[in-house]
């Protein structure tokens, strides 16, 4: 911050810490900014009833994100006149739809961030390989991913994120393909039926694990992780409902 402003903001050393005159001025301005920001909800409350229209959201399939669910619920309670239009698509289509201004908000993984888009980190999704009860490996745990290289996998095609693809290729997983579906729920169905192993998001698979239909084969932290982002296009036309939704997230 000092480098950006070109001034010394504080003196610090063995004897302690003390703001310079420039530091005190900046601190006062920051307090003013904070106060102004805290007034925003009260100011917005006067116009909540007037906020209406559509909010188009596109996300990857079967996303288990309690924080997102809470944000949607609170947003709807505050702005009930806004119609939420939710679509499901592969992550590449989410990004393309944003750039083409077909949607207002995208929720998807993104290993490479596009400079023209804005990214807000939502959570990190953990993926593990699972097998169904009919599979010979059900109930067993392997120590290293490479031990599964000889097994047949059910792949999720366009629904597979970059991090997962890189992890599979690094460890030689999925060279033997037993099935494929771009729809995560159908890929999971094949895994449950014992057709092959399948990488699934941990939160999405957990109910089936609890019910005894799926079994996680890799424990520990050596598993692929997808960072999920709320993505918007700052160059798109002004949209009050979108901005309020992002603020709620």
PDB file of C-alpha atoms in Angstrom:
ATOM      1  CA  UNK A   1       0.000   0.000   0.000  1.00  0.00           C
ATOM      2  CA  UNK A   2       2.833   2.367   0.805  1.00  0.00           C
ATOM      3  CA  UNK A   3       4.448   1.600  -2.531  1.00  0.00           C
ATOM      4  CA  UNK A   4       1.185   2.240  -4.365  1.00  0.00           C
ATOM      5  CA  UNK A   5       0.586   5.565  -2.600  1.00  0.00           C
ATOM      6  CA  UNK A   6       4.210   6.668  -2.597  1.00  0.00           C
ATOM      7  CA  UNK A   7       4.210   7.623   1.088  1.00  0.00           C
ATOM      8  CA  UNK A   8       5.219   6.153   4.436  1.00  0.00           C
ATOM      9  CA  UNK A   9       2.117   5.170   6.409  1.00  0.00           C
ATOM     10  CA  UNK A  10       3.700   3.999   9.646  1.00  0.00           C
ATOM     11  CA  UNK A  11       6.913   3.696  11.590  1.00  0.00           C
ATOM     12  CA  UNK A  12       7.541   0.179  12.852  1.00  0.00           C
ATOM     13  CA  UNK A  13      10.417  -1.437  14.644  1.00  0.00           C
ATOM     14  CA  UNK A  14      11.628  -2.806  17.979  1.00  0.00           C
ATOM     15  CA  UNK A  15      10.210   0.197  19.805  1.00  0.00           C
ATOM     16  CA  UNK A  16       6.677  -0.310  18.510  1.00  0.00           C
ATOM     17  CA  UNK A  17       4.288   0.868  15.819  1.00  0.00           C
ATOM     18  CA  UNK A  18       3.022   4.374  15.058  1.00  0.00           C
ATOM     19  CA  UNK A  19       1.100   5.913  12.188  1.00  0.00           C
ATOM     20  CA  UNK A  20       2.643   8.794  10.297  1.00  0.00           C
ATOM     21  CA  UNK A  21       0.572  11.882   9.498  1.00  0.00           C
ATOM     22  CA  UNK A  22      -0.145  10.383   6.060  1.00  0.00           C
ATOM     23  CA  UNK A  23      -1.177   7.143   7.768  1.00  0.00           C
ATOM     24  CA  UNK A  24      -3.604   8.976  10.044  1.00  0.00           C
ATOM     25  CA  UNK A  25      -5.149  10.792   7.084  1.00  0.00           C
ATOM     26  CA  UNK A  26      -5.610   7.507   5.203  1.00  0.00           C
ATOM     27  CA  UNK A  27      -7.091   5.811   8.284  1.00  0.00           C
ATOM     28  CA  UNK A  28      -9.645   8.624   8.649  1.00  0.00           C
ATOM     29  CA  UNK A  29     -10.633   8.343   4.991  1.00  0.00           C
ATOM     30  CA  UNK A  30     -10.997   4.574   5.327  1.00  0.00           C
ATOM     31  CA  UNK A  31     -13.317   5.054   8.295  1.00  0.00           C
ATOM     32  CA  UNK A  32     -15.382   7.428   6.160  1.00  0.00           C
ATOM     33  CA  UNK A  33     -15.517   4.828   3.366  1.00  0.00           C
ATOM     34  CA  UNK A  34     -16.572   2.108   5.807  1.00  0.00           C
ATOM     35  CA  UNK A  35     -19.381   4.243   7.161  1.00  0.00           C
ATOM     36  CA  UNK A  36     -20.637   4.999   3.668  1.00  0.00           C
ATOM     37  CA  UNK A  37     -20.591   1.316   2.729  1.00  0.00           C
ATOM     38  CA  UNK A  38     -22.526   0.370   5.863  1.00  0.00           C
ATOM     39  CA  UNK A  39     -25.263   2.791   4.849  1.00  0.00           C
ATOM     40  CA  UNK A  40     -25.829   1.026   1.542  1.00  0.00           C
ATOM     41  CA  UNK A  41     -28.224  -1.712   2.841  1.00  0.00           C
ATOM     42  CA  UNK A  42     -30.423   0.902   4.478  1.00  0.00           C
ATOM     43  CA  UNK A  43     -30.480   2.974   1.306  1.00  0.00           C
ATOM     44  CA  UNK A  44     -31.272  -0.077  -0.804  1.00  0.00           C
ATOM     45  CA  UNK A  45     -34.085  -1.165   1.507  1.00  0.00           C
ATOM     46  CA  UNK A  46     -36.150   1.751   0.205  1.00  0.00           C
ATOM     47  CA  UNK A  47     -36.053   0.400  -3.346  1.00  0.00           C
ATOM     48  CA  UNK A  48     -36.215  -3.370  -2.754  1.00  0.00           C
ATOM     49  CA  UNK A  49     -39.853  -3.500  -3.740  1.00  0.00           C
ATOM     50  CA  UNK A  50     -38.971  -1.915  -7.082  1.00  0.00           C
ATOM     51  CA  UNK A  51     -36.286  -4.479  -8.003  1.00  0.00           C
ATOM     52  CA  UNK A  52     -37.812  -6.805 -10.578  1.00  0.00           C
ATOM     53  CA  UNK A  53     -36.990  -8.475 -13.862  1.00  0.00           C
ATOM     54  CA  UNK A  54     -34.989 -11.624 -14.672  1.00  0.00           C
ATOM     55  CA  UNK A  55     -31.718 -13.026 -13.346  1.00  0.00           C
ATOM     56  CA  UNK A  56     -30.238 -15.662 -15.652  1.00  0.00           C
ATOM     57  CA  UNK A  57     -27.879 -18.053 -13.877  1.00  0.00           C
ATOM     58  CA  UNK A  58     -26.014 -20.932 -15.536  1.00  0.00           C
ATOM     59  CA  UNK A  59     -24.117 -23.507 -13.486  1.00  0.00           C
ATOM     60  CA  UNK A  60     -22.458 -26.878 -13.826  1.00  0.00           C
ATOM     61  CA  UNK A  61     -24.582 -29.923 -13.087  1.00  0.00           C
ATOM     62  CA  UNK A  62     -25.364 -31.275  -9.634  1.00  0.00           C
ATOM     63  CA  UNK A  63     -23.496 -28.553  -7.781  1.00  0.00           C
ATOM     64  CA  UNK A  64     -23.576 -29.097  -4.009  1.00  0.00           C
ATOM     65  CA  UNK A  65     -22.847 -25.658  -2.552  1.00  0.00           C
ATOM     66  CA  UNK A  66     -24.652 -24.738   0.697  1.00  0.00           C
ATOM     67  CA  UNK A  67     -23.282 -21.185   0.556  1.00  0.00           C
ATOM     68  CA  UNK A  68     -24.828 -20.689  -2.890  1.00  0.00           C
ATOM     69  CA  UNK A  69     -28.145 -22.169  -1.744  1.00  0.00           C
ATOM     70  CA  UNK A  70     -28.224 -19.784   1.196  1.00  0.00           C
ATOM     71  CA  UNK A  71     -27.414 -16.796  -1.013  1.00  0.00           C
ATOM     72  CA  UNK A  72     -30.233 -17.708  -3.436  1.00  0.00           C
ATOM     73  CA  UNK A  73     -32.738 -18.126  -0.598  1.00  0.00           C
ATOM     74  CA  UNK A  74     -31.817 -14.814   1.029  1.00  0.00           C
ATOM     75  CA  UNK A  75     -31.771 -13.016  -2.324  1.00  0.00           C
ATOM     76  CA  UNK A  76     -35.268 -14.269  -3.134  1.00  0.00           C
ATOM     77  CA  UNK A  77     -36.541 -13.218   0.297  1.00  0.00           C
ATOM     78  CA  UNK A  78     -35.183  -9.710  -0.242  1.00  0.00           C
ATOM     79  CA  UNK A  79     -36.183  -9.323  -3.897  1.00  0.00           C
ATOM     80  CA  UNK A  80     -39.185 -11.604  -4.495  1.00  0.00           C
ATOM     81  CA  UNK A  81     -40.150  -9.814  -7.729  1.00  0.00           C
ATOM     82  CA  UNK A  82     -36.962 -10.974  -9.499  1.00  0.00           C
ATOM     83  CA  UNK A  83     -37.535 -14.102 -11.596  1.00  0.00           C
ATOM     84  CA  UNK A  84     -34.647 -16.581 -11.316  1.00  0.00           C
ATOM     85  CA  UNK A  85     -33.901 -18.499 -14.515  1.00  0.00           C
ATOM     86  CA  UNK A  86     -31.458 -21.331 -13.812  1.00  0.00           C
ATOM     87  CA  UNK A  87     -29.800 -23.421 -16.527  1.00  0.00           C
ATOM     88  CA  UNK A  88     -27.325 -26.314 -16.345  1.00  0.00           C
ATOM     89  CA  UNK A  89     -24.452 -26.704 -18.783  1.00  0.00           C
ATOM     90  CA  UNK A  90     -20.849 -27.853 -19.130  1.00  0.00           C
ATOM     91  CA  UNK A  91     -18.336 -25.391 -17.716  1.00  0.00           C
ATOM     92  CA  UNK A  92     -17.070 -24.343 -21.156  1.00  0.00           C
ATOM     93  CA  UNK A  93     -20.603 -23.380 -22.205  1.00  0.00           C
ATOM     94  CA  UNK A  94     -21.011 -21.346 -19.006  1.00  0.00           C
ATOM     95  CA  UNK A  95     -18.039 -19.157 -19.946  1.00  0.00           C
ATOM     96  CA  UNK A  96     -19.106 -18.814 -23.587  1.00  0.00           C
ATOM     97  CA  UNK A  97     -22.647 -17.849 -22.585  1.00  0.00           C
ATOM     98  CA  UNK A  98     -21.282 -15.096 -20.346  1.00  0.00           C
ATOM     99  CA  UNK A  99     -19.097 -13.669 -23.098  1.00  0.00           C
ATOM    100  CA  UNK A 100     -22.063 -13.723 -25.495  1.00  0.00           C
ATOM    101  CA  UNK A 101     -24.246 -12.007 -22.844  1.00  0.00           C
ATOM    102  CA  UNK A 102     -26.761 -14.868 -22.904  1.00  0.00           C
ATOM    103  CA  UNK A 103     -26.663 -15.129 -19.085  1.00  0.00           C
ATOM    104  CA  UNK A 104     -26.010 -12.766 -16.174  1.00  0.00           C
ATOM    105  CA  UNK A 105     -24.122 -15.040 -13.770  1.00  0.00           C
ATOM    106  CA  UNK A 106     -22.108 -18.214 -14.311  1.00  0.00           C
ATOM    107  CA  UNK A 107     -21.017 -20.706 -11.658  1.00  0.00           C
ATOM    108  CA  UNK A 108     -18.301 -23.065 -12.791  1.00  0.00           C
ATOM    109  CA  UNK A 109     -14.682 -24.168 -12.337  1.00  0.00           C
ATOM    110  CA  UNK A 110     -11.963 -22.266 -14.170  1.00  0.00           C
ATOM    111  CA  UNK A 111      -8.294 -23.145 -14.004  1.00  0.00           C
ATOM    112  CA  UNK A 112      -7.423 -20.397 -16.513  1.00  0.00           C
ATOM    113  CA  UNK A 113      -9.182 -17.108 -15.804  1.00  0.00           C
ATOM    114  CA  UNK A 114     -10.117 -14.938 -18.766  1.00  0.00           C
ATOM    115  CA  UNK A 115      -8.954 -11.358 -18.359  1.00  0.00           C
ATOM    116  CA  UNK A 116     -12.287  -9.890 -19.485  1.00  0.00           C
ATOM    117  CA  UNK A 117     -14.324 -11.744 -16.832  1.00  0.00           C
ATOM    118  CA  UNK A 118     -14.613 -11.254 -13.062  1.00  0.00           C
ATOM    119  CA  UNK A 119     -14.204 -14.271 -10.756  1.00  0.00           C
ATOM    120  CA  UNK A 120     -15.431 -14.636  -7.171  1.00  0.00           C
ATOM    121  CA  UNK A 121     -14.218 -17.816  -5.442  1.00  0.00           C
ATOM    122  CA  UNK A 122     -17.189 -19.743  -4.066  1.00  0.00           C
ATOM    123  CA  UNK A 123     -15.670 -22.972  -2.690  1.00  0.00           C
ATOM    124  CA  UNK A 124     -13.306 -25.812  -3.558  1.00  0.00           C
ATOM    125  CA  UNK A 125     -14.967 -28.979  -4.831  1.00  0.00           C
ATOM    126  CA  UNK A 126     -13.153 -32.244  -4.005  1.00  0.00           C
ATOM    127  CA  UNK A 127     -13.420 -35.151  -6.455  1.00  0.00           C
ATOM    128  CA  UNK A 128     -12.787 -38.807  -5.595  1.00  0.00           C
ATOM    129  CA  UNK A 129     -13.123 -42.045  -7.587  1.00  0.00           C
ATOM    130  CA  UNK A 130     -16.131 -44.120  -6.475  1.00  0.00           C
ATOM    131  CA  UNK A 131     -17.380 -47.599  -7.263  1.00  0.00           C
ATOM    132  CA  UNK A 132     -20.777 -49.209  -6.776  1.00  0.00           C
ATOM    133  CA  UNK A 133     -21.632 -52.155  -4.534  1.00  0.00           C
ATOM    134  CA  UNK A 134     -21.447 -54.715  -7.406  1.00  0.00           C
ATOM    135  CA  UNK A 135     -17.844 -53.719  -8.182  1.00  0.00           C
ATOM    136  CA  UNK A 136     -15.020 -55.991  -6.867  1.00  0.00           C
ATOM    137  CA  UNK A 137     -13.288 -53.004  -5.218  1.00  0.00           C
ATOM    138  CA  UNK A 138     -16.327 -52.008  -3.121  1.00  0.00           C
ATOM    139  CA  UNK A 139     -15.265 -51.668   0.516  1.00  0.00           C
ATOM    140  CA  UNK A 140     -11.556 -51.479  -0.304  1.00  0.00           C
ATOM    141  CA  UNK A 141      -9.216 -48.477  -0.155  1.00  0.00           C
ATOM    142  CA  UNK A 142      -6.165 -47.865  -2.318  1.00  0.00           C
ATOM    143  CA  UNK A 143      -3.196 -45.765  -1.246  1.00  0.00           C
ATOM    144  CA  UNK A 144      -2.081 -44.346  -4.586  1.00  0.00           C
ATOM    145  CA  UNK A 145      -4.118 -43.223  -7.627  1.00  0.00           C
ATOM    146  CA  UNK A 146      -1.838 -45.167 -10.001  1.00  0.00           C
ATOM    147  CA  UNK A 147      -3.132 -48.418  -8.459  1.00  0.00           C
ATOM    148  CA  UNK A 148      -6.424 -47.764 -10.248  1.00  0.00           C
ATOM    149  CA  UNK A 149      -4.839 -47.363 -13.687  1.00  0.00           C
ATOM    150  CA  UNK A 150      -5.891 -50.869 -14.776  1.00  0.00           C
ATOM    151  CA  UNK A 151      -9.541 -50.321 -13.800  1.00  0.00           C
ATOM    152  CA  UNK A 152     -12.329 -49.378 -16.207  1.00  0.00           C
ATOM    153  CA  UNK A 153     -13.765 -45.892 -15.681  1.00  0.00           C
ATOM    154  CA  UNK A 154     -16.989 -44.095 -16.421  1.00  0.00           C
ATOM    155  CA  UNK A 155     -16.024 -40.652 -17.747  1.00  0.00           C
ATOM    156  CA  UNK A 156     -18.080 -37.470 -17.563  1.00  0.00           C
ATOM    157  CA  UNK A 157     -17.037 -35.975 -20.918  1.00  0.00           C
ATOM    158  CA  UNK A 158     -17.695 -32.246 -21.282  1.00  0.00           C
ATOM    159  CA  UNK A 159     -18.734 -32.040 -17.625  1.00  0.00           C
ATOM    160  CA  UNK A 160     -15.174 -32.877 -16.525  1.00  0.00           C
ATOM    161  CA  UNK A 161     -13.101 -29.930 -15.288  1.00  0.00           C
ATOM    162  CA  UNK A 162      -9.510 -29.242 -16.290  1.00  0.00           C
ATOM    163  CA  UNK A 163      -8.076 -30.162 -12.878  1.00  0.00           C
ATOM    164  CA  UNK A 164      -9.746 -33.577 -12.958  1.00  0.00           C
ATOM    165  CA  UNK A 165      -8.607 -34.239 -16.539  1.00  0.00           C
ATOM    166  CA  UNK A 166      -5.034 -33.334 -15.639  1.00  0.00           C
ATOM    167  CA  UNK A 167      -5.141 -35.589 -12.557  1.00  0.00           C
ATOM    168  CA  UNK A 168      -6.449 -38.559 -14.565  1.00  0.00           C
ATOM    169  CA  UNK A 169      -3.821 -38.178 -17.273  1.00  0.00           C
ATOM    170  CA  UNK A 170      -1.045 -37.741 -14.730  1.00  0.00           C
ATOM    171  CA  UNK A 171      -1.911 -41.051 -13.047  1.00  0.00           C
ATOM    172  CA  UNK A 172      -3.028 -42.962 -16.155  1.00  0.00           C
ATOM    173  CA  UNK A 173      -6.680 -43.211 -15.089  1.00  0.00           C
ATOM    174  CA  UNK A 174      -9.469 -43.636 -17.607  1.00  0.00           C
ATOM    175  CA  UNK A 175      -7.471 -45.238 -20.405  1.00  0.00           C
ATOM    176  CA  UNK A 176      -9.849 -48.199 -20.062  1.00  0.00           C
ATOM    177  CA  UNK A 177     -13.317 -46.731 -20.601  1.00  0.00           C
ATOM    178  CA  UNK A 178     -16.402 -48.631 -19.473  1.00  0.00           C
ATOM    179  CA  UNK A 179     -18.900 -45.853 -20.110  1.00  0.00           C
ATOM    180  CA  UNK A 180     -19.381 -42.136 -20.615  1.00  0.00           C
ATOM    181  CA  UNK A 181     -22.032 -39.489 -20.040  1.00  0.00           C
ATOM    182  CA  UNK A 182     -21.917 -35.700 -20.129  1.00  0.00           C
ATOM    183  CA  UNK A 183     -24.613 -35.781 -17.426  1.00  0.00           C
ATOM    184  CA  UNK A 184     -23.155 -36.350 -13.979  1.00  0.00           C
ATOM    185  CA  UNK A 185     -26.272 -38.063 -12.628  1.00  0.00           C
ATOM    186  CA  UNK A 186     -26.148 -40.658 -15.420  1.00  0.00           C
ATOM    187  CA  UNK A 187     -22.424 -41.244 -14.934  1.00  0.00           C
ATOM    188  CA  UNK A 188     -23.159 -41.795 -11.248  1.00  0.00           C
ATOM    189  CA  UNK A 189     -25.930 -44.241 -12.173  1.00  0.00           C
ATOM    190  CA  UNK A 190     -23.427 -46.350 -14.134  1.00  0.00           C
ATOM    191  CA  UNK A 191     -21.001 -46.298 -11.203  1.00  0.00           C
ATOM    192  CA  UNK A 192     -23.733 -47.361  -8.764  1.00  0.00           C
ATOM    193  CA  UNK A 193     -24.566 -50.279 -11.077  1.00  0.00           C
ATOM    194  CA  UNK A 194     -20.937 -51.416 -11.047  1.00  0.00           C
ATOM    195  CA  UNK A 195     -20.166 -50.564 -14.674  1.00  0.00           C
ATOM    196  CA  UNK A 196     -16.912 -48.832 -13.727  1.00  0.00           C
ATOM    197  CA  UNK A 197     -15.198 -46.399 -11.419  1.00  0.00           C
ATOM    198  CA  UNK A 198     -16.239 -42.770 -11.665  1.00  0.00           C
ATOM    199  CA  UNK A 199     -14.841 -39.492 -10.333  1.00  0.00           C
ATOM    200  CA  UNK A 200     -17.622 -37.614  -8.572  1.00  0.00           C
ATOM    201  CA  UNK A 201     -17.758 -34.493  -6.410  1.00  0.00           C
ATOM    202  CA  UNK A 202     -17.516 -35.516  -2.769  1.00  0.00           C
ATOM    203  CA  UNK A 203     -20.599 -33.592  -1.671  1.00  0.00           C
ATOM    204  CA  UNK A 204     -22.689 -34.933  -4.529  1.00  0.00           C
ATOM    205  CA  UNK A 205     -21.695 -38.567  -3.880  1.00  0.00           C
ATOM    206  CA  UNK A 206     -22.012 -38.467  -0.085  1.00  0.00           C
ATOM    207  CA  UNK A 207     -25.743 -39.401   0.127  1.00  0.00           C
ATOM    208  CA  UNK A 208     -25.065 -42.521  -1.956  1.00  0.00           C
ATOM    209  CA  UNK A 209     -22.043 -43.365   0.194  1.00  0.00           C
ATOM    210  CA  UNK A 210     -24.186 -43.025   3.326  1.00  0.00           C
ATOM    211  CA  UNK A 211     -26.821 -45.277   1.733  1.00  0.00           C
ATOM    212  CA  UNK A 212     -24.227 -47.941   0.836  1.00  0.00           C
ATOM    213  CA  UNK A 213     -24.579 -47.535  -2.922  1.00  0.00           C
ATOM    214  CA  UNK A 214     -21.146 -45.976  -3.561  1.00  0.00           C
ATOM    215  CA  UNK A 215     -17.697 -46.423  -2.045  1.00  0.00           C
ATOM    216  CA  UNK A 216     -14.793 -43.912  -2.160  1.00  0.00           C
ATOM    217  CA  UNK A 217     -11.595 -45.640  -3.230  1.00  0.00           C
ATOM    218  CA  UNK A 218      -9.056 -42.893  -2.498  1.00  0.00           C
ATOM    219  CA  UNK A 219      -8.836 -41.342   0.946  1.00  0.00           C
ATOM    220  CA  UNK A 220      -6.645 -38.440   2.012  1.00  0.00           C
ATOM    221  CA  UNK A 221      -5.710 -35.277   0.150  1.00  0.00           C
ATOM    222  CA  UNK A 222      -4.147 -36.703  -3.015  1.00  0.00           C
ATOM    223  CA  UNK A 223      -7.285 -36.167  -5.089  1.00  0.00           C
ATOM    224  CA  UNK A 224      -8.260 -33.573  -7.704  1.00  0.00           C
ATOM    225  CA  UNK A 225      -9.868 -30.327  -6.573  1.00  0.00           C
ATOM    226  CA  UNK A 226     -11.902 -27.860  -8.593  1.00  0.00           C
ATOM    227  CA  UNK A 227     -12.117 -24.252  -7.490  1.00  0.00           C
ATOM    228  CA  UNK A 228     -15.662 -23.093  -8.141  1.00  0.00           C
ATOM    229  CA  UNK A 229     -16.230 -19.465  -9.060  1.00  0.00           C
ATOM    230  CA  UNK A 230     -19.131 -17.093  -9.473  1.00  0.00           C
ATOM    231  CA  UNK A 231     -18.273 -15.546 -12.842  1.00  0.00           C
ATOM    232  CA  UNK A 232     -19.604 -12.323 -14.348  1.00  0.00           C
ATOM    233  CA  UNK A 233     -18.799 -10.103 -17.301  1.00  0.00           C
ATOM    234  CA  UNK A 234     -18.067  -6.520 -16.215  1.00  0.00           C
ATOM    235  CA  UNK A 235     -18.540  -5.394 -19.832  1.00  0.00           C
ATOM    236  CA  UNK A 236     -22.164  -6.571 -19.950  1.00  0.00           C
ATOM    237  CA  UNK A 237     -24.964  -4.005 -19.611  1.00  0.00           C
ATOM    238  CA  UNK A 238     -25.778  -2.692 -16.129  1.00  0.00           C
ATOM    239  CA  UNK A 239     -28.016  -5.101 -14.222  1.00  0.00           C
ATOM    240  CA  UNK A 240     -29.174  -4.201 -10.715  1.00  0.00           C
ATOM    241  CA  UNK A 241     -30.508  -7.670  -9.848  1.00  0.00           C
ATOM    242  CA  UNK A 242     -27.226  -9.266 -10.895  1.00  0.00           C
ATOM    243  CA  UNK A 243     -25.161  -6.844  -8.802  1.00  0.00           C
ATOM    244  CA  UNK A 244     -27.377  -7.404  -5.763  1.00  0.00           C
ATOM    245  CA  UNK A 245     -27.114 -11.174  -6.191  1.00  0.00           C
ATOM    246  CA  UNK A 246     -23.311 -11.014  -6.358  1.00  0.00           C
ATOM    247  CA  UNK A 247     -23.315  -8.839  -3.242  1.00  0.00           C
ATOM    248  CA  UNK A 248     -25.425 -11.468  -1.473  1.00  0.00           C
ATOM    249  CA  UNK A 249     -23.013 -14.242  -2.462  1.00  0.00           C
TER     250      UNK A 249
END
